[in-house]
CSV table of C-alpha atoms in Angstrom, one decimal:
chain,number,residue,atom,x,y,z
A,234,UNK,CA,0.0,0.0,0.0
A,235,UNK,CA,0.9,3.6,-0.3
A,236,UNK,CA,1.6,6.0,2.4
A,237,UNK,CA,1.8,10.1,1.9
A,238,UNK,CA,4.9,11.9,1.7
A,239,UNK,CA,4.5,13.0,5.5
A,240,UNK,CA,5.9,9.7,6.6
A,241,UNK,CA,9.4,10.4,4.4
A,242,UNK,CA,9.7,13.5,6.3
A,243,UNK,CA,8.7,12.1,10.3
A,244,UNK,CA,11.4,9.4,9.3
A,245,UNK,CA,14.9,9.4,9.2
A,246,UNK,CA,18.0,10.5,11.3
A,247,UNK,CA,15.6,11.8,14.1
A,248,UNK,CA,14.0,8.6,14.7
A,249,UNK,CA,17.2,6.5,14.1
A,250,UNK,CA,19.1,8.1,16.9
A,251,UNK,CA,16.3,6.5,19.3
A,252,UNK,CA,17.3,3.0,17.8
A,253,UNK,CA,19.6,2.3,20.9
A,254,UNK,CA,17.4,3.8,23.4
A,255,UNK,CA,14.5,1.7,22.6
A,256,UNK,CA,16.8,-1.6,22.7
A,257,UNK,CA,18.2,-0.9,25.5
A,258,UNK,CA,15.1,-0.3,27.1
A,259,UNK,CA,13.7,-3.5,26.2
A,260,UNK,CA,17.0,-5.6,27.5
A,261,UNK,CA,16.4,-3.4,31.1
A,262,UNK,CA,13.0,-5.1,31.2
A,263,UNK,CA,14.3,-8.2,30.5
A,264,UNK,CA,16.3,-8.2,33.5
A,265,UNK,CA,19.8,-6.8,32.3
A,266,UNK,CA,21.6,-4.4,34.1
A,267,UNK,CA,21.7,-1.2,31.9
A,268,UNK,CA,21.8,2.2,33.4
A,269,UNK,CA,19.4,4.5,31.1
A,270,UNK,CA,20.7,8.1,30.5
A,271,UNK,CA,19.1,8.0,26.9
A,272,UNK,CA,16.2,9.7,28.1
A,273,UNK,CA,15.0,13.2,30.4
A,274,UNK,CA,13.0,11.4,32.7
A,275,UNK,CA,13.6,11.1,36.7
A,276,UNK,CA,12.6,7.5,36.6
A,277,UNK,CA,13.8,6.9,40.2
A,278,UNK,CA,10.9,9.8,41.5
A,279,UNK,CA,7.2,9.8,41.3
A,280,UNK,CA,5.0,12.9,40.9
A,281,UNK,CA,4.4,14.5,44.2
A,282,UNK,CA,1.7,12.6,46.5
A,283,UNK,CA,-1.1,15.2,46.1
A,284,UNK,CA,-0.8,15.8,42.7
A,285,UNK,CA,-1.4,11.8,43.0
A,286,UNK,CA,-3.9,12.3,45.0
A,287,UNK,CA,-6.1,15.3,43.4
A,288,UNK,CA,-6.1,12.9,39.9
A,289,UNK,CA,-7.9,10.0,41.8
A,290,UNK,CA,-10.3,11.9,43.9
A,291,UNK,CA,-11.1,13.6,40.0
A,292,UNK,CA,-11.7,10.6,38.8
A,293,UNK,CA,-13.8,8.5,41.6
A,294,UNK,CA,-15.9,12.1,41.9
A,295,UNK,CA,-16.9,10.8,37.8
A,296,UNK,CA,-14.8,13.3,36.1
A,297,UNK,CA,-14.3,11.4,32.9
A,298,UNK,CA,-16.3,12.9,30.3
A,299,UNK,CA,-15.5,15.1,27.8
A,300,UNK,CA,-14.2,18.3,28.1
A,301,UNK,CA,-13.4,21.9,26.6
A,302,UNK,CA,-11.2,21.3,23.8
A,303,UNK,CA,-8.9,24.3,24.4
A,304,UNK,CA,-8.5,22.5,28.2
A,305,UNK,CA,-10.4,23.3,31.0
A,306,UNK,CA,-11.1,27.2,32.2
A,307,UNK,CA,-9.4,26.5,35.9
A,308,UNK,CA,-6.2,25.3,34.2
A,309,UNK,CA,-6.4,27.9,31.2
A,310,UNK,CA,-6.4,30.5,34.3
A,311,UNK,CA,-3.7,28.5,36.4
A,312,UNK,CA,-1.5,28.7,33.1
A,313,UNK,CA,-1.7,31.9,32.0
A,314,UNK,CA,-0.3,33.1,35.7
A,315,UNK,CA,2.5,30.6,35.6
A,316,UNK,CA,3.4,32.2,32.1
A,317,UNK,CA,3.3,35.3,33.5
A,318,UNK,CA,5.3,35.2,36.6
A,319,UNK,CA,7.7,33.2,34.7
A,320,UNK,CA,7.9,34.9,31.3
A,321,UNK,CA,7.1,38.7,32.5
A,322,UNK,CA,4.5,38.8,29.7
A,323,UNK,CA,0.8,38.7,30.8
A,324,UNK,CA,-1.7,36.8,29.5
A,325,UNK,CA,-5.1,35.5,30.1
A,326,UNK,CA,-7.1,32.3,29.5
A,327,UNK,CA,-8.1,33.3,26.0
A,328,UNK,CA,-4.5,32.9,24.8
A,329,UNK,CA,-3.9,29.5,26.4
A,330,UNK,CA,-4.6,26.2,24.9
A,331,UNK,CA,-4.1,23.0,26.4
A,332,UNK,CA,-2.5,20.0,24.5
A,333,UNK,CA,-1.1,16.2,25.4
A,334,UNK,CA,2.3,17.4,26.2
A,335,UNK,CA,5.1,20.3,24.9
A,336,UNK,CA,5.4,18.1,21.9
A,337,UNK,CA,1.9,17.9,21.1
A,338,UNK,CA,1.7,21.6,21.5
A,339,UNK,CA,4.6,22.0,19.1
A,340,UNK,CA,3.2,19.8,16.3
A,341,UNK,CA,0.0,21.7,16.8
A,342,UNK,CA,1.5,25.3,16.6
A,343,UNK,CA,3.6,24.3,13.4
A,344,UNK,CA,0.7,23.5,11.8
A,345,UNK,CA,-1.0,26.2,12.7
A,346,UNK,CA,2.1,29.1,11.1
A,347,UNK,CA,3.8,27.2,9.0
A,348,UNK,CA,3.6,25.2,5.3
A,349,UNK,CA,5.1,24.3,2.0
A,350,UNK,CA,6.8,27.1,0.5
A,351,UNK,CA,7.7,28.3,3.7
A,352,UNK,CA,11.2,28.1,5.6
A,353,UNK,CA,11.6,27.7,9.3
A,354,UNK,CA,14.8,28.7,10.7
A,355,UNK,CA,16.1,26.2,13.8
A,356,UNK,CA,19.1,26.4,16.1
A,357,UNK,CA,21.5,23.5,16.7
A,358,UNK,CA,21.4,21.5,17.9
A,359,UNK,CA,18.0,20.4,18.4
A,360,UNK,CA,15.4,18.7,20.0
A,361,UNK,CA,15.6,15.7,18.1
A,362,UNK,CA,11.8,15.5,16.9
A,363,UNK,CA,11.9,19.3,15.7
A,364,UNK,CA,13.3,18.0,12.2
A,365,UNK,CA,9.6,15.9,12.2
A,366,UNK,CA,7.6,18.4,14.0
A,367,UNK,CA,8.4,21.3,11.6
A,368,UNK,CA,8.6,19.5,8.0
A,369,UNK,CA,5.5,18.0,9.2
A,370,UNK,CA,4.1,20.9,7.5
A,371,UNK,CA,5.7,20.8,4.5
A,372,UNK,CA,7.7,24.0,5.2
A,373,UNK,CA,11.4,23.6,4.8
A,374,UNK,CA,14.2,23.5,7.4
A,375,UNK,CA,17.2,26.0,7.7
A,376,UNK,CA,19.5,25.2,10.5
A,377,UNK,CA,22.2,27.8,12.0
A,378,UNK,CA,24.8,25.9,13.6
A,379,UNK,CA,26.0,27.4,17.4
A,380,UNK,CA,28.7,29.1,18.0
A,381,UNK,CA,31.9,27.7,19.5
A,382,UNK,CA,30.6,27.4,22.8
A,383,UNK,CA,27.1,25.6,21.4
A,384,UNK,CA,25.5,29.1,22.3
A,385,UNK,CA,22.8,30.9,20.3
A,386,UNK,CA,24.8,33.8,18.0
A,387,UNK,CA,21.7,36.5,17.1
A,388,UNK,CA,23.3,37.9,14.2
A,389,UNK,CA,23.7,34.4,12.3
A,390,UNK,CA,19.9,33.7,13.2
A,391,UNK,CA,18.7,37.2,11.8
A,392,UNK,CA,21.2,36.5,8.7
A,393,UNK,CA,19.2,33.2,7.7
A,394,UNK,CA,16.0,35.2,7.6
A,395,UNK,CA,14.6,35.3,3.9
A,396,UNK,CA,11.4,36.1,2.2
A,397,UNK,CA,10.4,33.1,3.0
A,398,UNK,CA,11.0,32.3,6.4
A,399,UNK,CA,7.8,32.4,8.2
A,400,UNK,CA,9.1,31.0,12.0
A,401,UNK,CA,12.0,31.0,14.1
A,402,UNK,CA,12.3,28.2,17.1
A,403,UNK,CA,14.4,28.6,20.0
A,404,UNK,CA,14.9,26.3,23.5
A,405,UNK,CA,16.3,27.7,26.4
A,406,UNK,CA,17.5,25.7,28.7
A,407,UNK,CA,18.5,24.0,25.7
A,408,UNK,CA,18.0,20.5,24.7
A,409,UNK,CA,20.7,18.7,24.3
A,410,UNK,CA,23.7,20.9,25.3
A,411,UNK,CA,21.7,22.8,28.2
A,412,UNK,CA,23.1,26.4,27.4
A,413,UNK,CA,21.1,29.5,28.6
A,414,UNK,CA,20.2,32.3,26.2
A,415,UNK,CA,20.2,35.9,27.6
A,416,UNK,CA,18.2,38.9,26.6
A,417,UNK,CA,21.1,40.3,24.6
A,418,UNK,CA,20.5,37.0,22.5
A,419,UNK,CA,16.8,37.1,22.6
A,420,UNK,CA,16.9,40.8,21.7
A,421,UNK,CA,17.9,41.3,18.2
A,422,UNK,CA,15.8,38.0,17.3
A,423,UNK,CA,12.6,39.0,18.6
A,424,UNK,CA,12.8,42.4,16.9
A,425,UNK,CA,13.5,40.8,13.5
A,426,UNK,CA,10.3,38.7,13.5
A,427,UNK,CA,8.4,41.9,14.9
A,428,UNK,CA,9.3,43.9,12.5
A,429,UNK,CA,9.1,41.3,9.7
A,430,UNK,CA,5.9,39.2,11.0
A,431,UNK,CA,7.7,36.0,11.9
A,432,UNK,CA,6.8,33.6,14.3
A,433,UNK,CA,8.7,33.3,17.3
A,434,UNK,CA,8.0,29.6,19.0
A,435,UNK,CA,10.3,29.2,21.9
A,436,UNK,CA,10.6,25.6,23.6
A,437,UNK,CA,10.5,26.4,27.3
A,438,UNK,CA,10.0,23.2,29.1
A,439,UNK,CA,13.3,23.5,31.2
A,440,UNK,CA,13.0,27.2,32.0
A,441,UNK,CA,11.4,26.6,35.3
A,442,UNK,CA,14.0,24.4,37.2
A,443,UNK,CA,16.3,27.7,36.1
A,444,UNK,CA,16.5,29.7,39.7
A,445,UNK,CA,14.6,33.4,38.9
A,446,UNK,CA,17.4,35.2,38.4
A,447,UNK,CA,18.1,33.2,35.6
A,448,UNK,CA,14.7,32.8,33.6
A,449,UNK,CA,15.1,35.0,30.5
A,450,UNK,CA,11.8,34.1,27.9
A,451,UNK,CA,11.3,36.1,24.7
A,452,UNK,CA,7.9,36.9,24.9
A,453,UNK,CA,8.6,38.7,28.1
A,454,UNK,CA,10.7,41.3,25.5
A,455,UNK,CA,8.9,44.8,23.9
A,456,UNK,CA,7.5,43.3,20.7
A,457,UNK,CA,6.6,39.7,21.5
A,458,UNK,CA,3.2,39.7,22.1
A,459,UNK,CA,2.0,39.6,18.6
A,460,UNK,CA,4.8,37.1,17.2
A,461,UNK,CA,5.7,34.9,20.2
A,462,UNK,CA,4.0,31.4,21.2
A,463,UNK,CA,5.5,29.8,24.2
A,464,UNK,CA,5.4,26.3,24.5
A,465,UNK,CA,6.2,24.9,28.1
A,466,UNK,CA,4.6,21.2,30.1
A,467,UNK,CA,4.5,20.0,33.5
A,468,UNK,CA,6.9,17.2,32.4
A,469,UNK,CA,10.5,18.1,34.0
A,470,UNK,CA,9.3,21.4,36.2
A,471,UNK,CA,6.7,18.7,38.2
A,472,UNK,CA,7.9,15.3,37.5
A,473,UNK,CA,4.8,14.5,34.8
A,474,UNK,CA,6.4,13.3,32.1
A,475,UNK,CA,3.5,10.3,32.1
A,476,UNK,CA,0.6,12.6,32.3
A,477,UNK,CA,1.3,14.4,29.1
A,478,UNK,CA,0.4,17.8,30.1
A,479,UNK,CA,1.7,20.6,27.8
A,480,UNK,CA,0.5,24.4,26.3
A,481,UNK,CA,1.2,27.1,23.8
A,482,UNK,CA,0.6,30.7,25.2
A,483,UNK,CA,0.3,33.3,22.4
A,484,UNK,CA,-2.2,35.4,20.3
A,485,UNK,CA,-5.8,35.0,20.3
A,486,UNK,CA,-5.9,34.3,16.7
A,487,UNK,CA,-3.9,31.5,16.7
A,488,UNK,CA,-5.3,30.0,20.1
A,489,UNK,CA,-8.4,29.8,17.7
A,490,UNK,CA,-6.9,28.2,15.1
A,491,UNK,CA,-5.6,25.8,17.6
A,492,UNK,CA,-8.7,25.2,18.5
A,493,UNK,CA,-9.8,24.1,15.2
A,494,UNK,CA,-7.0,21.4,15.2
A,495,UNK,CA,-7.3,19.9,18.4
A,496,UNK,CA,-11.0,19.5,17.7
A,497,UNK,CA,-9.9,17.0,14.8
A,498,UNK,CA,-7.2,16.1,16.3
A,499,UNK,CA,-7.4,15.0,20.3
A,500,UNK,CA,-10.9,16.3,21.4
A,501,UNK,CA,-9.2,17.8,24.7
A,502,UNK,CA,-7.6,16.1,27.4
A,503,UNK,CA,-8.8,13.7,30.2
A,504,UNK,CA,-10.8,16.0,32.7
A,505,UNK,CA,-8.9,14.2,36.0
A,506,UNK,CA,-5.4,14.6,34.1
A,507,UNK,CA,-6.3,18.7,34.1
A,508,UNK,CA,-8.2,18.8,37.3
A,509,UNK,CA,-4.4,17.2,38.7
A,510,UNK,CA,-2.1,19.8,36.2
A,511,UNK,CA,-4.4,22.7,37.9
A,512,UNK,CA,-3.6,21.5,41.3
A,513,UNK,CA,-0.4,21.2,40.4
A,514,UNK,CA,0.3,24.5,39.2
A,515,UNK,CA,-1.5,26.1,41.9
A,516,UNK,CA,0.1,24.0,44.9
A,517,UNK,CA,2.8,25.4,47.4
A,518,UNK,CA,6.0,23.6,45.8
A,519,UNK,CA,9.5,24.2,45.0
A,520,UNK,CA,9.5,20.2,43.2
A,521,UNK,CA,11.5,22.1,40.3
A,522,UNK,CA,13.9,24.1,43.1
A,523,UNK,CA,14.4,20.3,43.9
A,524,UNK,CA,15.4,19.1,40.4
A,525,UNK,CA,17.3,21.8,39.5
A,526,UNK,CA,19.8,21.4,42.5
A,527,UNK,CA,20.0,17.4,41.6
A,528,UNK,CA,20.6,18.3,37.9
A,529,UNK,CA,23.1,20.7,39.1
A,530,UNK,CA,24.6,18.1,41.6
A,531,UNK,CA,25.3,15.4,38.8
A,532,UNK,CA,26.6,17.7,36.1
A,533,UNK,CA,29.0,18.3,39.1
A,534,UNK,CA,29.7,14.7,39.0
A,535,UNK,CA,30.3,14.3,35.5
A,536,UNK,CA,31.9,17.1,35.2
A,537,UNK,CA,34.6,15.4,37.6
A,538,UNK,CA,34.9,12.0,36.7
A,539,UNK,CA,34.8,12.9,32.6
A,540,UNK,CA,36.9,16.0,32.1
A,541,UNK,CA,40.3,15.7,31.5
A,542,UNK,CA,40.0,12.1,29.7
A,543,UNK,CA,41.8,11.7,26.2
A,544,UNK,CA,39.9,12.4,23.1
A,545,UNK,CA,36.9,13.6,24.6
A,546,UNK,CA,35.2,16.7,25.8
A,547,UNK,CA,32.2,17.3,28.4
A,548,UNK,CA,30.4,20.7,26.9
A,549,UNK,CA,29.7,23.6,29.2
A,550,UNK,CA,25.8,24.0,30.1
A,551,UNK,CA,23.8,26.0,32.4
A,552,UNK,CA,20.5,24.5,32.3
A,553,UNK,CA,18.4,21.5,31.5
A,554,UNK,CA,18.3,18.0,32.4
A,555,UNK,CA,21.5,16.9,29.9
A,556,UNK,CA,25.7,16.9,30.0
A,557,UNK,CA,26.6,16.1,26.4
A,558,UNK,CA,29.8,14.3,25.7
A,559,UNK,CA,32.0,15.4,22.4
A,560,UNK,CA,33.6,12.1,21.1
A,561,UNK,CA,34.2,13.7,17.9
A,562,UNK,CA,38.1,12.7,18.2
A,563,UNK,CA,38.0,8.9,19.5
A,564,UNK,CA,37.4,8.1,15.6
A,565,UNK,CA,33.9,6.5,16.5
A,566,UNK,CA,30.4,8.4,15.2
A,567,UNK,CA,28.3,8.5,17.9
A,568,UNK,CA,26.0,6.0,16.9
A,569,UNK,CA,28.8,3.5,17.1
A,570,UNK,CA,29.7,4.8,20.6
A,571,UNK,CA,26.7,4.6,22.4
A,572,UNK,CA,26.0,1.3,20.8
A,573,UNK,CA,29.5,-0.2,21.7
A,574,UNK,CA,29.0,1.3,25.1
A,575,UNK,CA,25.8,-0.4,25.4
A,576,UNK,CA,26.9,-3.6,24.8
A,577,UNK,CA,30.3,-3.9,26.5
A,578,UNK,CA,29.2,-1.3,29.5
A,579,UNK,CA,25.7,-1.5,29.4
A,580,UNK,CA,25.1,2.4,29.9
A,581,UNK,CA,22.4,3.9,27.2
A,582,UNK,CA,23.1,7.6,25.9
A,583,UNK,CA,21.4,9.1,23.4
A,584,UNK,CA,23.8,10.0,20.1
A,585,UNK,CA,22.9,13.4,18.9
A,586,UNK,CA,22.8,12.7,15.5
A,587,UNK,CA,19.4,13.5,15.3
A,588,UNK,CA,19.7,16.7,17.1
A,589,UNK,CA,21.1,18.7,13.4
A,590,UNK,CA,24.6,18.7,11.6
A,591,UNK,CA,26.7,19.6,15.0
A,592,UNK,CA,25.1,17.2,16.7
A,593,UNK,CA,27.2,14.5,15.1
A,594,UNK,CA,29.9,13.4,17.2
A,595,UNK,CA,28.1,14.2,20.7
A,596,UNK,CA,26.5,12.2,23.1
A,597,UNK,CA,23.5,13.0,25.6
A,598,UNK,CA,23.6,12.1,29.0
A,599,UNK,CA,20.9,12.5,31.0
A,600,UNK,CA,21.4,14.1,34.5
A,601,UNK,CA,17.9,12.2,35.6
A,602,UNK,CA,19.2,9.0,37.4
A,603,UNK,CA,20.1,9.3,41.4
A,604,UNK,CA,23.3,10.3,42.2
A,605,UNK,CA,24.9,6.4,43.3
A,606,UNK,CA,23.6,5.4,39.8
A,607,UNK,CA,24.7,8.4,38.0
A,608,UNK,CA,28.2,8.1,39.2
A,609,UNK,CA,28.1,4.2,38.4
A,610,UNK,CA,27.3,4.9,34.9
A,611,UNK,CA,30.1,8.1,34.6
A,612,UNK,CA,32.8,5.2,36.0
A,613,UNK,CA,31.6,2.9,33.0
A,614,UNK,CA,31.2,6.1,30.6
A,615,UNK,CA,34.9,6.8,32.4
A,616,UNK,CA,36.5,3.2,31.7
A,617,UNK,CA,35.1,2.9,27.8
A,618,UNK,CA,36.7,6.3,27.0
A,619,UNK,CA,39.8,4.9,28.6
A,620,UNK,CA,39.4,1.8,26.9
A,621,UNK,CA,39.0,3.1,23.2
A,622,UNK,CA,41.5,5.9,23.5
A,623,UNK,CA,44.1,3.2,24.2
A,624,UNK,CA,43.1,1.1,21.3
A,625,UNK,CA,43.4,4.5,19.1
A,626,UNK,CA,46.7,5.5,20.7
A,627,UNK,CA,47.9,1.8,19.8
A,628,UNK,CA,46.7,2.1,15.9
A,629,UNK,CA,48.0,5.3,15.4
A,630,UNK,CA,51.1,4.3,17.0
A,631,UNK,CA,51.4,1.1,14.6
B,13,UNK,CA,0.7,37.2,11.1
B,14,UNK,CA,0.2,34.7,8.4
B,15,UNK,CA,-1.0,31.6,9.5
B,16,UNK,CA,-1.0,28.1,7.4
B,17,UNK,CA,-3.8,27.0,4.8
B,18,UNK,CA,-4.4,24.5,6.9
B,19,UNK,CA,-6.4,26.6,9.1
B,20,UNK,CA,-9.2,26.8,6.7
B,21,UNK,CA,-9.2,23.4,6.1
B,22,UNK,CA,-10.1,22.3,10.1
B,23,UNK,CA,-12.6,25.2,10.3
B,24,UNK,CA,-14.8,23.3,8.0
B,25,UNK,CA,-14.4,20.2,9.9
B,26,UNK,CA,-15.7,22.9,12.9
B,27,UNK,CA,-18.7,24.1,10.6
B,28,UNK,CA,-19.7,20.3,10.0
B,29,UNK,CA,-19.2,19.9,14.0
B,30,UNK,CA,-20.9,22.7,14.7
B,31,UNK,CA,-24.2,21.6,12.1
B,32,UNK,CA,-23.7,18.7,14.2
B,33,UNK,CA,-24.5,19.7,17.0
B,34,UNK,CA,-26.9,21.9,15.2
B,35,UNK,CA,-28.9,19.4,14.5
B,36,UNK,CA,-29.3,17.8,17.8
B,37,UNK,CA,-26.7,14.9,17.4
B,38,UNK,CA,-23.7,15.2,19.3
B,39,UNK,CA,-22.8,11.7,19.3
B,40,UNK,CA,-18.9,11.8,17.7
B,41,UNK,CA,-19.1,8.9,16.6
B,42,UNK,CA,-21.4,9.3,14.1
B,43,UNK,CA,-20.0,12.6,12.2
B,44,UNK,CA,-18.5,10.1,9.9
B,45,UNK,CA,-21.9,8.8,8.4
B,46,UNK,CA,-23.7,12.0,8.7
B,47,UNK,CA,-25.5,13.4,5.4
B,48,UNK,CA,-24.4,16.4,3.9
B,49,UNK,CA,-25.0,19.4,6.6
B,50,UNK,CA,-24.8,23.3,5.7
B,51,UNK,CA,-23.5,26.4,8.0
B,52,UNK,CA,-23.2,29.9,7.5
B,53,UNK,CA,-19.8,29.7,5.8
B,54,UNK,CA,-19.5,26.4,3.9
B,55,UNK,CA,-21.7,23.8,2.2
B,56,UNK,CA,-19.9,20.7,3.7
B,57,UNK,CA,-19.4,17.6,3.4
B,58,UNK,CA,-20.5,14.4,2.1
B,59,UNK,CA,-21.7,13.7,-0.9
């Protein structure tokens, strides 16, 4: 049978790079002893007890019908403050809509602003399912590689801007390379697509486990409010990664349009699941205080046990849930590392092929394991680095 | 700001919705057999 061209373009390097994850996965629940870092997930910690809690007393009080589409009123409200006290920008119910996680949300939106004909301009590296979630459309992608340092340059973003270029995507705390934009980056960007009438979509599902001081979002800038949509979830900043709770805040117009699509496309979300996310963003916590300082704790750790090894590099970052490991000069791509280092040490990373062109040659490590594990895993990460240098130092030498 | 084509496209999925309901059937499960249904800004659907 015959599929559309959509499922060339959701295909590829983006889905490969999981290839090792998923294995691995599979031979953990078989009993083997792999340590998984492939994936941002704090798989040793439940969601809080009350969140818990507020879900089942939803559910046995017969909240399981259907609901509004754009997501309940009570969570629309609980969102838009949330996106206000962390963004600086105000907004109100009408320019929330609630969808089955960030990703979700960020499928949604690129339907919604973008399609063939049209370029969207992404920073790299990337999210790994951006390459799917914005061809999906049928626009076209233009990367702009980092600089140096795997930070966001504003000038090389504005220069990739052409007639056709109809959206811009940014994430900070960045996925994989966890580096911090500032407003001096945000700046320049957000006044290009004001003044030309692009799209600004920022990923902002790690800005939250940022302390304050640190939380910079573009649509809190002067000219966002008509070209900015800010996608964030409950997922890392509340330990729901299961519940699949995300949003897009922006303009009216397009909440309406996104409407439309989740109409046809999800029908709104399981009433106990929002009754729980509205609880949870309206509850006394400081659960993403909490995650932040582990995060910060194990880059610490590998940090310590991985700098200073031959051939390889551990990347500065500021923010996120990631360390990412340049193996660029042991000789091996990165699929072939993470896959030899699944086999002989059984530790999953994720290779960051997927994540755009300067991607290749790094490795993600997720942060999200407990600390005992973690450090396990950096002493196996530790003894393979060892192990393959000296085989490269012996070739050379022969 | 511009948005996609598509957005036309899922507001007449909301038109036949809304005829649906319209028409005193909100059972979803039955848009896909309804007849032909009209609104305001589009003669929809199937034929």
């Amino acid at each position: 049978m015959r599929f559309s061209g959509l499922t060339s373009r959701i295909a590829g390097k983006s889905a490969d790079s999981w290839e090792t994850h998923y294995e691995a996965l599979a031979r953990s629940q078989a009993g083997e002893d792999i340590i998984m870092l492939s994936v941002g997930q704090e798989s040793d910690q439940l969601t809080d007890d009350r969140i818990v809690e507020e879900a089942v007393q939803s559910l046995r009080s017969g909240r399981h019908h259907y609901t509004p589409v754009q997501g309940e009123l009570a969570l629309r409200k609980a969102i838009a403050a949330r996106h206000s006290e962390l963004t600086g920008q105000y907004a109100n119910e009408d320019q929330c809509s609630v969808f089955s996680g960030a990703q979700n949300a960020l499928f949604a939106v690129s339907q919604c602003v973008l399609e063939h004909g049209d370029e969207v301009i992404l920073v790299e590296p990337y999210y790994s399912t951006y390459p799917a979630t914005f061809s999906c459309s049928g626009a076209t992608l233009v990367s702009v590689r980092p600089s140096s340092n795997m930070q966001i340059n504003p000038e090389d973003v504005t220069g990739a801007i052409t007639d056709k270029t109809r959206a811009i995507v940014v994430n900070s705390p960045n996925n994989p390379v966890g580096s911090v934009y500032t407003r001096e980056q945000y700046e320049p960007i957000v006044r290009a697509c004001s003044d030309r009438k692009i799209w600004l979509i920022s990923d902002e599902v790690y800005l939250e486990m940022l302390a304050p001081e640190d939380r910079v979002s573009p649509a809190g800038l002067p000219g966002a409010d008509e070209i900015c949509v800010t996608v964030s979830s409950l997922s890392k900043s509340h330990r729901m990664t299961g519940w699949r709770v995300g949003w897009a805040v922006g303009p009216r117009e397009l909440m309406q349009h996104l409407y439309n699509l989740t109409l046809c496309m999800i029908y709104g979300l399981p009433p106990f699941i929002m009754d729980a996310a509205t609880f949870a963003l309206q509850m006394d916590s400081n659960i993403a205080d909490i995650v932040r300082e582990s995060m910060d704790r194990r880059r610490k750790i590998v940090a310590g046990l991985l700098s200073g090894l031959p051939n390889v590099r551990i990347l500065p970052a500021s923010g996120g849930m990631f360390a990412v490991l340049d193996v660029r000069n042991l000789g091996t791509g990165s699929m072939e590392f993470t896959r030899r280092l699944l086999d002989q040490y059984r530790v999953s990373l994720l290779p960051c092929d997927g994540f755009g062109d300067s991607g290749e040659g790094l490795v993600r490590i997720s942060l999200a394991v407990e600390d005992g594990l973690f450090e396990e895993a950096c002493q196996r990460i530790r003894a393979f680095v060892l192990g393959l240098s000296a085989i490269r130092t012996t070739n050379q030498d022969g | 700001m511009r948005f996609s084509a598509l957005n036309k496209r899922s507001e007449i999925f909301l038109c036949a919705f809304r005829a649906v309901i319209y028409l005193g059937n909100a059972d979803l499960d039955r848009i896909g057999s309804m007849e032909p249904s009209v609104c305001p800004n589009h003669t929809v659907i199937r034929q």
